[in-house]
Short mmCIF file of C-alpha atoms in Angstrom, two decimals:
data_model
loop_
_atom_site.label_atom_id
_atom_site.label_comp_id
_atom_site.label_asym_id
_atom_site.label_seq_id
_atom_site.Cartn_x
_atom_site.Cartn_y
_atom_site.Cartn_z
CA MET W 1 20.07 45.19 6.99
CA VAL W 2 20.27 45.01 10.98
CA ILE W 3 18.82 48.44 11.56
CA GLY W 4 16.08 47.91 8.72
CA LYS W 5 13.20 47.87 11.14
CA LYS W 6 14.48 50.89 13.02
CA LEU W 7 14.74 52.74 9.73
CA SER W 8 11.15 51.79 8.71
CA PHE W 9 9.78 52.90 12.15
CA ASP W 10 11.34 56.38 11.71
CA GLU W 11 10.06 56.89 8.24
CA LEU W 12 6.56 55.85 9.32
CA HIS W 13 6.77 57.97 12.37
CA ASP W 14 5.92 54.84 14.39
CA PHE W 15 7.00 55.19 17.90
CA GLU W 16 6.97 51.37 18.62
CA ASN W 17 10.12 50.09 20.28
CA ALA W 18 12.55 48.76 17.68
CA LEU W 19 14.76 46.88 20.00
CA PRO W 20 16.06 44.21 19.89
CA LEU W 21 17.23 44.84 16.33
CA ASP W 22 16.47 41.92 13.73
CA ASN W 23 18.98 40.60 11.26
CA LEU W 24 17.23 40.99 7.88
CA ASP W 25 20.02 39.80 5.77
CA GLN W 26 18.23 36.84 4.63
CA ASN W 27 15.10 38.60 3.89
CA ILE W 28 16.52 40.58 0.90
CA GLN W 29 17.67 38.63 -2.17
CA CYS W 30 19.52 40.08 -5.11
CA HIS W 31 18.03 38.05 -7.90
CA ASP W 32 16.03 37.93 -11.06
CA ALA W 33 12.52 37.83 -9.82
CA LEU W 34 11.30 35.85 -12.75
CA ILE W 35 14.02 33.30 -13.78
CA ASP W 36 17.07 31.75 -13.08
CA LEU W 37 20.14 31.69 -15.19
CA ASN W 38 19.04 28.62 -17.04
CA GLY W 39 15.62 30.24 -17.90
CA ASN W 40 13.75 28.15 -15.20
CA ILE W 41 11.01 29.95 -13.12
CA PHE W 42 12.30 31.49 -10.15
CA HIS W 43 10.13 30.55 -7.09
CA TRP W 44 9.08 33.21 -4.62
CA PRO W 45 8.69 32.26 -0.94
CA LYS W 46 5.21 31.77 0.43
CA CYS W 47 3.76 34.67 1.99
CA ASP W 48 0.47 36.40 3.08
CA VAL W 49 1.03 39.79 1.31
CA ILE W 50 2.94 41.06 -1.69
CA ILE W 51 3.63 44.70 -2.43
CA GLY W 52 6.01 45.88 -5.26
CA ASN W 53 7.12 48.40 -7.78
CA PRO W 54 8.01 46.21 -10.93
CA PRO W 55 10.06 47.66 -13.92
CA TYR W 56 8.30 50.13 -16.18
CA LEU W 57 8.87 48.60 -19.57
CA GLY W 58 6.50 48.33 -22.47
CA SER W 59 6.55 45.26 -24.45
CA LYS W 60 8.04 46.91 -27.54
CA LYS W 61 11.20 47.99 -25.43
CA LEU W 62 11.66 44.78 -23.63
CA LYS W 63 14.04 43.39 -26.22
CA VAL W 64 15.86 46.36 -26.84
CA GLU W 65 16.61 46.81 -23.17
CA ARG W 66 16.94 43.15 -22.07
CA GLY W 67 17.97 41.50 -25.31
CA PRO W 68 16.10 38.98 -27.36
CA ASP W 69 17.63 35.87 -25.50
CA TYR W 70 16.18 37.03 -22.13
CA VAL W 71 12.78 37.61 -23.64
CA ASN W 72 12.50 34.50 -25.29
CA ARG W 73 13.42 32.64 -22.03
CA ILE W 74 10.81 34.55 -19.80
CA ARG W 75 8.10 34.11 -22.39
CA LYS W 76 8.85 30.34 -22.69
CA ALA W 77 8.76 30.10 -18.67
CA TYR W 78 5.52 32.12 -18.64
CA LYS W 79 3.35 31.05 -21.48
CA GLU W 80 0.27 32.11 -19.69
CA VAL W 81 1.36 35.90 -20.22
CA PRO W 82 0.70 37.25 -23.64
CA GLY W 83 3.89 38.21 -25.68
CA MET W 84 2.75 41.63 -26.23
CA ALA W 85 2.24 42.28 -22.46
CA ASP W 86 4.37 44.85 -20.71
CA TYR W 87 7.32 43.69 -18.47
CA CYS W 88 5.33 44.33 -15.32
CA VAL W 89 2.47 42.06 -16.05
CA TYR W 90 4.82 39.15 -15.26
CA TRP W 91 4.89 40.32 -11.59
CA PHE W 92 1.07 40.78 -11.49
CA SER W 93 0.67 37.27 -12.79
CA LYS W 94 3.13 35.58 -10.52
CA ALA W 95 1.94 37.43 -7.45
CA ASN W 96 -1.60 36.29 -7.92
CA GLU W 97 -0.49 32.91 -8.68
CA ILE W 98 1.57 32.20 -5.54
CA LEU W 99 -0.99 33.85 -3.04
CA ASP W 100 -3.26 31.64 -1.15
CA ASN W 101 -7.00 32.66 -1.06
CA THR W 102 -8.19 35.16 1.56
CA THR W 103 -10.55 33.41 3.99
CA LYS W 104 -12.35 34.09 7.18
CA ASP W 105 -9.61 32.18 8.79
CA ASN W 106 -6.88 33.90 7.23
CA ILE W 107 -8.28 37.40 6.60
CA VAL W 108 -4.98 39.23 6.29
CA GLY W 109 -3.52 36.68 3.77
CA GLY W 110 -4.03 36.68 -0.08
CA ARG W 111 -3.47 40.21 -0.70
CA ALA W 112 -1.08 42.12 -3.05
CA GLY W 113 -0.53 45.84 -4.22
CA LEU W 114 1.43 46.67 -7.16
CA VAL W 115 2.39 49.51 -9.33
CA GLY W 116 2.34 48.89 -13.05
CA THR W 117 2.36 50.80 -16.28
CA SER W 118 -0.99 52.45 -17.04
CA ASN W 119 -1.20 49.96 -20.08
CA ILE W 120 -2.00 47.16 -17.61
CA ARG W 121 -5.66 48.15 -18.18
CA TYR W 122 -5.46 47.43 -21.99
CA THR W 123 -5.30 44.63 -24.31
CA ALA W 124 -2.62 41.90 -24.00
CA SER W 125 -1.40 43.55 -20.71
CA ARG W 126 -4.92 43.32 -19.19
CA LYS W 127 -5.51 39.69 -20.41
CA GLY W 128 -2.30 38.53 -18.89
CA GLY W 129 -2.72 40.28 -15.58
CA LEU W 130 -5.95 41.94 -14.31
CA ASP W 131 -8.13 39.79 -16.29
CA LYS W 132 -6.59 36.80 -14.56
CA ILE W 133 -6.59 38.30 -11.09
CA LEU W 134 -10.48 39.12 -11.24
CA GLU W 135 -11.35 35.24 -12.01
CA THR W 136 -10.49 34.63 -8.39
CA GLY W 137 -10.05 37.83 -6.63
CA THR W 138 -11.31 41.42 -6.30
CA ILE W 139 -9.64 44.76 -6.80
CA VAL W 140 -10.54 46.81 -3.70
CA ASP W 141 -8.48 49.97 -4.11
CA ALA W 142 -6.91 51.31 -7.40
CA VAL W 143 -5.43 54.47 -9.19
CA ASP W 144 -6.45 54.17 -12.73
CA ASN W 145 -3.80 56.60 -14.31
CA GLN W 146 -1.37 59.10 -12.79
CA LYS W 147 1.86 60.49 -13.72
CA TRP W 148 4.66 59.10 -11.78
CA SER W 149 6.11 61.23 -9.16
CA GLY W 150 9.67 59.97 -9.44
CA ASP W 151 12.25 60.54 -12.20
CA ALA W 152 10.88 58.16 -14.79
CA ALA W 153 8.55 60.09 -17.35
CA VAL W 154 5.86 57.52 -17.37
CA TYR W 155 2.13 57.13 -16.24
CA VAL W 156 1.21 54.38 -13.87
CA SER W 157 -1.66 52.55 -12.52
CA ILE W 158 -1.77 51.14 -8.84
CA VAL W 159 -3.76 48.09 -8.05
CA ASN W 160 -4.53 46.62 -4.73
CA TRP W 161 -6.45 43.46 -4.66
CA VAL W 162 -7.87 40.39 -2.37
CA LYS W 163 -7.78 36.82 -3.61
CA SER W 164 -11.30 36.28 -2.79
CA LYS W 165 -14.74 37.01 -4.22
CA ASP W 166 -16.65 36.21 -0.74
CA GLU W 167 -18.56 39.39 -0.19
CA SER W 168 -18.68 38.72 3.62
CA ILE W 169 -15.03 39.35 3.85
CA LEU W 170 -14.69 42.15 1.12
CA PRO W 171 -15.39 45.89 1.81
CA LYS W 172 -18.91 46.91 0.37
CA ASN W 173 -17.34 50.01 -1.35
CA LYS W 174 -14.18 49.87 -3.39
CA ASN W 175 -11.98 52.80 -3.71
CA LEU W 176 -11.27 54.08 -7.22
CA TRP W 177 -8.80 57.07 -7.56
CA LEU W 178 -9.27 59.02 -10.80
CA GLU W 179 -6.98 61.46 -12.31
CA ILE W 180 -8.09 65.24 -12.36
CA LYS W 181 -6.98 67.38 -15.46
CA ASN W 182 -4.80 70.14 -14.04
CA PRO W 183 -3.51 72.90 -16.06
CA ASP W 184 -0.02 72.37 -14.31
CA LYS W 185 0.83 69.12 -15.86
CA SER W 186 3.79 68.68 -13.23
CA VAL W 187 1.07 68.04 -10.60
CA THR W 188 -1.25 65.12 -10.63
CA GLU W 189 -4.50 65.41 -8.53
CA LEU W 190 -6.54 62.48 -7.88
CA THR W 191 -10.33 62.24 -6.73
CA LEU W 192 -11.60 59.48 -4.89
CA VAL W 193 -14.69 57.62 -6.31
CA GLU W 194 -16.44 54.91 -4.10
CA CYS W 195 -17.98 52.10 -6.10
CA LEU W 196 -19.26 48.70 -5.89
CA ASN W 197 -17.19 47.00 -8.44
CA ILE W 198 -13.83 47.99 -9.99
CA ASN W 199 -13.26 46.15 -13.28
CA SER W 200 -10.07 45.02 -15.16
CA SER W 201 -9.71 48.44 -17.07
CA LEU W 202 -9.63 49.98 -13.82
CA SER W 203 -13.13 51.58 -14.07
CA LYS W 204 -16.35 51.42 -12.30
CA GLU W 205 -18.30 50.78 -15.60
CA VAL W 206 -19.65 47.57 -16.84
CA SER W 207 -16.49 45.48 -17.84
CA LEU W 208 -16.20 44.95 -21.55
CA SER W 209 -13.54 42.21 -21.17
CA GLU W 210 -16.24 39.63 -21.22
CA ALA W 211 -17.43 40.72 -24.70
CA HIS W 212 -17.24 38.02 -27.38
CA SER W 213 -15.10 38.49 -30.53
CA LEU W 214 -17.71 38.42 -33.19
CA GLU W 215 -17.05 36.34 -36.37
CA CYS W 216 -19.27 38.78 -38.60
CA ASN W 217 -16.77 41.43 -37.67
CA LYS W 218 -13.78 39.44 -38.68
CA THR W 219 -14.94 37.92 -41.77
CA PRO W 220 -14.59 39.81 -44.30
CA LYS W 221 -11.80 41.88 -42.70
CA LEU W 222 -12.58 45.38 -42.82
CA SER W 223 -10.23 47.05 -40.12
CA TYR W 224 -6.59 47.43 -40.89
CA GLN W 225 -3.75 49.46 -39.53
CA GLY W 226 -2.07 51.49 -42.21
CA GLN W 227 1.33 50.80 -43.82
CA THR W 228 4.47 50.48 -41.85
CA VAL W 229 7.01 51.72 -44.00
CA GLY W 230 9.97 50.48 -41.93
CA HIS W 231 12.54 53.27 -43.20
CA ASP W 232 12.06 57.15 -43.49
CA ALA W 233 13.63 56.96 -47.08
CA PHE W 234 10.32 55.48 -48.50
CA VAL W 235 8.65 58.81 -47.56
CA ILE W 236 9.62 61.56 -49.77
CA ASP W 237 8.57 65.19 -50.42
CA GLU W 238 7.10 66.74 -53.40
CA ARG W 239 10.57 67.99 -54.76
CA LYS W 240 12.06 64.59 -54.57
CA ARG W 241 8.99 63.10 -56.13
CA PHE W 242 9.32 65.65 -59.04
CA GLU W 243 12.95 64.63 -59.56
CA LEU W 244 12.35 60.99 -59.80
CA ILE W 245 9.37 61.27 -62.18
CA SER W 246 11.37 63.70 -64.31
CA LYS W 247 14.05 61.22 -64.81
CA ASP W 248 11.68 58.47 -65.27
CA SER W 249 7.92 59.02 -65.87
CA SER W 250 7.05 55.44 -64.97
CA SER W 251 8.06 56.21 -61.44
CA ARG W 252 4.61 57.94 -60.83
CA LEU W 253 3.09 54.22 -60.74
CA VAL W 254 5.00 53.65 -57.55
CA ILE W 255 4.77 56.96 -55.83
CA PHE W 256 1.63 57.84 -54.04
CA PRO W 257 0.20 60.74 -51.91
CA TYR W 258 0.86 59.59 -48.17
CA LEU W 259 -1.41 60.24 -45.35
CA ASN W 260 -0.39 60.31 -41.53
CA GLY W 261 -2.41 60.90 -38.44
CA GLN W 262 -1.11 64.45 -37.97
CA VAL W 263 -2.21 65.45 -41.58
CA LEU W 264 -5.57 63.94 -41.20
CA LEU W 265 -6.13 66.02 -38.07
CA THR W 266 -4.56 69.31 -38.77
CA ASP W 267 -4.45 69.70 -42.40
CA ILE W 268 -0.78 70.39 -42.62
CA LYS W 269 0.16 72.05 -45.90
CA THR W 270 3.41 70.09 -46.66
CA ARG W 271 2.72 67.23 -49.06
CA ASP W 272 4.35 63.80 -48.39
CA PHE W 273 4.52 60.91 -50.86
CA VAL W 274 5.55 57.42 -50.40
CA ILE W 275 7.26 54.88 -52.47
CA ASP W 276 5.49 51.67 -52.57
CA PHE W 277 6.38 48.61 -54.64
CA GLN W 278 3.75 46.54 -52.88
CA ASP W 279 4.59 42.74 -52.94
CA MET W 280 6.43 43.14 -56.22
CA ALA W 281 9.33 40.68 -56.82
CA ILE W 282 12.64 42.36 -57.09
CA GLU W 283 12.75 41.94 -60.96
CA GLU W 284 9.64 43.63 -61.50
CA ALA W 285 10.49 46.51 -58.88
CA SER W 286 14.07 47.08 -60.71
CA LYS W 287 12.04 47.98 -63.80
CA PHE W 288 11.19 51.38 -62.07
CA LYS W 289 15.02 52.16 -62.56
CA GLU W 290 15.16 55.56 -60.67
CA VAL W 291 13.09 54.81 -57.84
CA PHE W 292 14.53 51.31 -57.35
CA ALA W 293 18.16 52.85 -57.37
CA TYR W 294 17.06 55.46 -54.96
CA VAL W 295 15.71 52.83 -52.42
CA LYS W 296 18.81 50.63 -53.01
CA LYS W 297 21.16 53.35 -51.85
CA THR W 298 19.13 54.47 -48.72
CA VAL W 299 17.26 51.73 -47.70
CA LEU W 300 19.34 48.49 -48.34
CA PRO W 301 22.73 49.37 -46.19
CA ASP W 302 20.44 50.17 -43.26
CA ARG W 303 18.36 46.70 -43.41
CA GLU W 304 21.77 44.92 -43.76
CA LYS W 305 23.18 46.56 -40.81
CA LYS W 306 20.01 45.89 -38.63
CA ALA W 307 19.96 42.27 -39.70
CA GLU W 308 23.67 41.90 -38.17
CA SER W 309 23.14 44.06 -35.11
CA GLY W 310 20.02 41.97 -33.78
CA LYS W 311 21.83 38.70 -33.63
CA THR W 312 21.38 36.64 -30.32
CA SER W 313 24.29 35.14 -28.32
CA GLU W 314 23.93 31.93 -30.40
CA GLY W 315 24.38 33.98 -33.45
CA LYS W 316 20.90 33.76 -34.75
CA ARG W 317 19.30 37.00 -36.31
CA ARG W 318 15.93 38.41 -35.32
CA SER W 319 13.38 36.83 -37.74
CA HIS W 320 11.63 39.95 -38.67
CA HIS W 321 14.96 41.86 -39.47
CA VAL W 322 15.87 38.89 -41.74
CA GLY W 323 12.41 38.93 -43.56
CA PHE W 324 12.78 42.80 -43.99
CA LEU W 325 16.35 42.30 -45.51
CA LYS W 326 14.95 39.62 -47.98
CA LYS W 327 12.39 42.08 -49.36
CA TRP W 328 14.47 45.39 -48.66
CA TRP W 329 12.87 47.14 -51.40
CA GLN W 330 9.41 46.78 -49.84
CA HIS W 331 7.70 48.15 -46.84
CA SER W 332 8.27 46.38 -43.58
CA PHE W 333 4.21 45.92 -43.52
CA PRO W 334 2.98 46.94 -46.88
CA ARG W 335 -0.42 45.63 -46.31
CA PRO W 336 -1.14 44.31 -49.76
CA GLU W 337 -4.48 42.90 -48.60
CA LEU W 338 -5.54 46.50 -47.30
CA ILE W 339 -4.41 48.25 -50.57
CA SER W 340 -6.02 45.74 -52.85
CA LYS W 341 -9.55 46.50 -50.93
CA ILE W 342 -9.32 50.20 -50.83
CA THR W 343 -8.35 50.67 -54.41
CA LYS W 344 -11.68 48.97 -55.29
CA LEU W 345 -13.81 51.51 -53.28
CA ASP W 346 -14.90 55.11 -54.23
CA ARG W 347 -13.48 56.23 -50.89
CA TYR W 348 -12.65 54.51 -47.45
CA LEU W 349 -12.94 55.61 -43.79
CA ALA W 350 -9.91 56.47 -41.71
CA CYS W 351 -8.99 57.92 -38.32
CA SER W 352 -5.69 58.98 -36.58
CA ILE W 353 -4.75 56.76 -33.85
CA GLY W 354 -2.96 59.63 -32.17
CA THR W 355 -6.04 61.37 -30.86
CA LYS W 356 -7.87 60.88 -27.60
CA ARG W 357 -11.11 60.66 -29.50
CA PRO W 358 -11.13 59.27 -33.11
CA LEU W 359 -12.29 61.64 -35.76
CA PHE W 360 -13.41 59.67 -38.98
CA VAL W 361 -12.74 61.00 -42.36
CA PHE W 362 -13.47 59.63 -45.89
CA VAL W 363 -10.37 59.29 -47.87
CA SER W 364 -9.39 59.02 -51.60
CA PRO W 365 -8.17 55.54 -52.49
CA GLN W 366 -5.38 57.08 -54.39
CA ILE W 367 -3.97 57.89 -50.92
CA ARG W 368 -1.71 55.45 -49.00
CA PRO W 369 -2.56 55.33 -45.15
CA SER W 370 0.59 55.50 -42.81
CA ASN W 371 0.72 52.92 -39.69
CA LEU W 372 -0.44 55.85 -37.55
CA VAL W 373 -3.87 55.84 -39.50
CA GLN W 374 -6.58 53.12 -38.83
CA VAL W 375 -8.47 52.22 -42.03
CA PHE W 376 -11.83 50.79 -42.33
CA CYS W 377 -12.91 49.45 -45.65
CA LEU W 378 -16.29 51.08 -45.70
CA GLN W 379 -17.48 53.96 -47.75
CA ASP W 380 -21.24 54.48 -46.99
CA ASP W 381 -22.45 57.48 -44.82
CA TYR W 382 -24.51 55.10 -42.37
CA SER W 383 -21.20 53.47 -41.21
CA PHE W 384 -19.70 57.10 -40.77
CA GLY W 385 -22.58 57.75 -38.57
CA VAL W 386 -22.46 54.86 -36.35
CA LEU W 387 -18.62 55.13 -35.99
CA THR W 388 -18.64 58.89 -35.21
CA SER W 389 -21.49 58.51 -32.63
CA ASN W 390 -21.03 58.51 -28.92
CA VAL W 391 -22.41 54.79 -28.78
CA PHE W 392 -19.08 53.79 -30.71
CA TRP W 393 -17.08 56.38 -28.60
CA GLU W 394 -18.15 54.61 -25.30
CA TRP W 395 -17.25 51.29 -26.71
CA PHE W 396 -13.87 52.73 -27.84
CA LYS W 397 -12.99 54.04 -24.36
CA GLY W 398 -13.76 50.59 -22.77
CA LYS W 399 -11.97 48.57 -25.21
CA SER W 400 -9.07 50.49 -26.68
CA SER W 401 -5.37 50.10 -25.69
CA LYS W 402 -3.35 53.14 -25.21
CA LEU W 403 -0.66 55.11 -27.05
CA GLY W 404 2.06 56.48 -24.86
CA GLY W 405 -0.05 55.72 -21.83
CA THR W 406 -2.59 58.24 -22.24
CA THR W 407 -4.03 58.31 -25.75
CA PRO W 408 -6.56 55.58 -26.79
CA ARG W 409 -5.70 53.51 -29.80
CA TYR W 410 -7.24 50.88 -31.95
CA GLY W 411 -6.80 47.10 -31.37
CA ASP W 412 -8.24 44.19 -33.14
CA ASP W 413 -10.25 43.24 -30.00
CA LEU W 414 -12.00 46.76 -30.07
CA TRP W 415 -13.28 46.34 -33.55
CA ASN W 416 -14.07 42.63 -33.51
CA SER W 417 -16.24 42.68 -30.48
CA PHE W 418 -18.28 45.96 -31.35
CA PRO W 419 -21.89 45.06 -31.85
CA TRP W 420 -23.50 46.78 -34.95
CA PRO W 421 -27.36 47.56 -34.76
CA GLN W 422 -29.72 44.66 -35.49
CA ASN W 423 -33.38 44.80 -36.68
CA ILE W 424 -32.90 48.26 -38.28
CA ASP W 425 -35.71 49.92 -40.05
CA GLU W 426 -35.17 51.89 -43.39
CA SER W 427 -36.23 55.44 -41.93
CA SER W 428 -33.81 55.10 -39.01
CA ALA W 429 -30.94 54.19 -41.09
CA LEU W 430 -31.59 56.92 -43.62
CA LYS W 431 -31.69 59.39 -40.90
CA VAL W 432 -28.13 58.33 -39.65
CA ALA W 433 -27.00 58.58 -43.14
CA SER W 434 -28.59 61.99 -43.76
CA ILE W 435 -27.08 63.69 -40.65
CA SER W 436 -23.75 62.17 -41.41
CA ARG W 437 -23.67 63.83 -44.82
CA ASP W 438 -24.54 67.21 -43.14
CA ILE W 439 -21.75 66.82 -40.59
CA GLN W 440 -19.26 66.05 -43.60
CA GLN W 441 -20.53 69.08 -45.32
CA VAL W 442 -20.02 71.47 -42.45
CA ARG W 443 -16.51 70.05 -41.77
CA SER W 444 -15.65 70.46 -45.51
CA ASP W 445 -16.85 74.11 -45.60
CA TYR W 446 -14.84 75.03 -42.46
CA ILE W 447 -11.69 73.26 -43.80
CA SER W 448 -11.81 74.74 -47.31
CA SER W 449 -11.91 78.21 -45.58
CA THR W 450 -9.91 78.08 -42.53
CA ASP W 451 -6.52 76.70 -41.39
CA GLY W 452 -6.15 74.41 -38.43
CA GLY W 453 -8.01 71.37 -39.59
CA LEU W 454 -10.53 69.01 -37.83
CA ARG W 455 -8.58 69.35 -34.46
CA ARG W 456 -9.25 73.03 -34.41
CA LEU W 457 -12.72 72.86 -35.54
CA TYR W 458 -13.64 70.42 -32.84
CA GLN W 459 -11.81 72.14 -30.23
CA SER W 460 -13.83 75.22 -31.02
CA ILE W 461 -17.23 73.46 -30.28
CA GLU W 462 -16.12 72.41 -26.96
CA THR W 463 -16.73 75.95 -25.66
CA PRO W 464 -20.21 77.05 -24.64
CA GLY W 465 -22.39 78.46 -27.26
CA ASP W 466 -24.53 77.46 -30.41
CA SER W 467 -23.02 75.61 -33.11
CA ARG W 468 -24.20 73.94 -36.09
CA LEU W 469 -21.74 71.21 -36.08
CA LYS W 470 -22.52 70.69 -32.16
CA GLU W 471 -26.17 70.62 -33.03
CA LEU W 472 -25.62 67.83 -35.77
CA HIS W 473 -23.53 65.57 -33.61
CA PHE W 474 -26.31 65.74 -30.82
CA ASN W 475 -28.93 64.66 -33.41
CA LEU W 476 -26.53 62.10 -34.62
CA ASN W 477 -26.02 60.58 -31.21
CA LYS W 478 -29.81 60.52 -30.63
CA ALA W 479 -30.37 58.75 -34.05
CA VAL W 480 -27.75 56.11 -33.59
CA MET W 481 -29.01 55.47 -29.92
CA ASP W 482 -32.50 54.92 -31.35
CA LEU W 483 -31.11 52.37 -33.81
CA TYR W 484 -29.82 50.39 -30.60
CA GLY W 485 -32.78 51.09 -28.49
CA ILE W 486 -30.76 52.77 -25.96
CA HIS W 487 -32.60 55.50 -24.08
CA SER W 488 -30.02 56.82 -21.80
CA GLU W 489 -26.18 57.12 -22.02
CA ASP W 490 -25.78 55.72 -18.69
CA THR W 491 -26.97 52.28 -20.10
CA ILE W 492 -24.73 52.15 -23.24
CA TYR W 493 -22.17 49.80 -21.88
CA SER W 494 -24.92 47.14 -20.53
CA LYS W 495 -26.90 47.53 -23.58
CA LEU W 496 -24.00 47.07 -26.00
CA LEU W 497 -22.50 44.08 -24.00
CA ALA W 498 -25.97 42.37 -23.92
CA LEU W 499 -26.20 42.79 -27.90
CA ASN W 500 -22.67 41.50 -28.16
CA ASN W 501 -23.80 38.50 -26.37
CA LYS W 502 -26.97 37.99 -28.35
CA ILE W 503 -25.08 38.44 -31.63
CA PHE W 504 -22.53 35.79 -30.56
CA SER W 505 -25.37 33.42 -29.68
CA LYS W 506 -27.12 33.97 -33.00
CA ILE W 507 -23.71 33.16 -34.89
CA LYS W 508 -23.42 30.03 -32.97
CA ASN W 509 -26.75 28.92 -34.03
CA LYS W 510 -26.04 29.91 -37.53
CA GLU W 511 -28.63 32.75 -37.69
CA ALA W 512 -28.18 35.88 -39.70
CA VAL W 513 -26.99 38.98 -38.25
CA ASN W 514 -25.67 42.46 -39.20
CA GLY W 515 -22.06 42.95 -39.11
CA PRO W 516 -20.12 46.24 -39.86
CA GLY W 517 -21.33 48.37 -42.65
CA LEU W 518 -24.59 48.50 -44.42
CA PRO W 519 -27.45 46.55 -42.86
CA HIS W 520 -29.14 43.91 -44.70
CA LEU W 521 -31.89 46.10 -46.32
CA ASN W 522 -33.31 46.32 -49.76
CA LEU W 523 -31.12 47.44 -52.73
CA ASN W 524 -32.86 50.94 -53.18
CA LEU W 525 -32.15 51.94 -49.72
CA ASN W 526 -28.54 50.80 -49.96
CA LEU W 527 -28.17 52.95 -52.84
CA ASN W 528 -29.34 55.74 -50.68
CA LEU W 529 -26.99 55.25 -47.86
CA THR W 530 -23.81 55.04 -50.21
CA PRO W 531 -21.61 58.04 -50.89
CA LYS W 532 -23.05 60.99 -52.99
CA GLY W 533 -19.94 63.16 -53.10
CA PRO W 534 -16.19 63.29 -53.48
CA PRO W 535 -13.86 62.16 -50.63
CA HIS W 536 -13.11 64.79 -48.05
CA GLU W 537 -11.97 68.07 -49.28
CA LEU W 538 -9.13 67.88 -46.72
CA LEU W 539 -8.02 64.71 -48.42
CA LEU W 540 -8.38 65.81 -51.94
CA ARG W 541 -5.61 68.54 -51.27
CA LEU W 542 -3.23 65.60 -50.77
CA LEU W 543 -3.54 64.43 -54.44
CA PRO W 544 -0.87 65.43 -56.88
CA PRO W 545 -1.58 68.00 -59.61
CA PRO W 546 -2.46 66.39 -63.00
CA ALA W 547 0.81 67.84 -64.45
CA PHE W 548 2.68 65.39 -62.37
#
């Protein structure tokens, strides 16, 4: 490291005299940046500025890559970082903690710049990193999302912050670099937006991180992720279903049509089914002899193997694999509470989590949703309209997490904090329901006569030109904005955040509020807002023929 300074000058084309050469051997340490061998916090030296490029490792891959022992040690050492945060968030949190505040007397100190996964803008990663940073500091320059230029196939965010909120020492305009869509996906282009504030979502919009979780959205619980089967053998095709039922007709009671996010969006013609014993005890499940034997042969060996392979150095097995083995004939997460609720409905709302903008669809309660489908235990057209509108879409963009770094997805925080319209009059609610029915009819007519599903339909209306569906969505957006008293799309964030705070205060004061679903209106009106037709035509195709 003796010539380190000379090499850096050459790379930066800095013609400053590098002599005499400095010995930098003590400046570079080969050490785990977070903990020592005993699991204690590793303390960084005091400094004025921190720059770095922490590891790109999502929370779900952390145990796979570093092992359960290591993950347990860092979580114990850094309790302030949520367990589901990405690995790099520990560096953001630690850097901010050790920096001194930037002051007029130390104007160059208290500064940091780190590269992180693009997920640092969302949910647990944001809470453990950027939310904390903004409590005492200010983001002055950031890249919201870009494809990494190196070998790693990841998207990254770059954040530079100053540990101060003193406007007299902060730049008036902050630099936010936004990705430009480019047909050549190998190249990322960025455009600079100067703004007064950059929030913890790396956006110039009003930050929704301050929105409250609303009890009226959480109780009763209406939003669920679909079932996580945990083994591919639970999902079978039409041929296998026919084979099992032919041998034992009672098998039909534990085999159901299966909906994944791809089918919901594209109307793929192949039918999948799922074996689902729900929360049956093994004695009850074994009565379905053919299906039980099939699951025992295909699922049990793998679950036994995984329970053994996941052992820690002390010989302890990973708790969730132990749990899966104890009930090997069941899905990993069968969602009995969800299934109990949707089977009591005429239909339920669902959307794929694998799409950049959610498309809501009504689904038959006979169909089991996969873990790539978000389910809402709502069956009325009014709720369909609110969730399909640009109002919810804006909230979705501001509060959602990301799938694979680029595609938004649902999280509990998104649903629990969304403020539903208050003080609704009958005619406005009925207008939303009426337009919603018209949208469903246009979609159903298209899908029944054309291949490609909802995705192709909505791609077609993105092009210029008149469209009945485009007109209906415009009218729906206007009708829902009227419900909220919003007169400009530029004010959606601020209006919704204010309404969220208002509802939160009313709940604290034990005042009545409107939560998700039908508003508190008279019975006759509610009857006019509930479904008048069957579930979506797309999803009726998934139901097995009566002969089965």
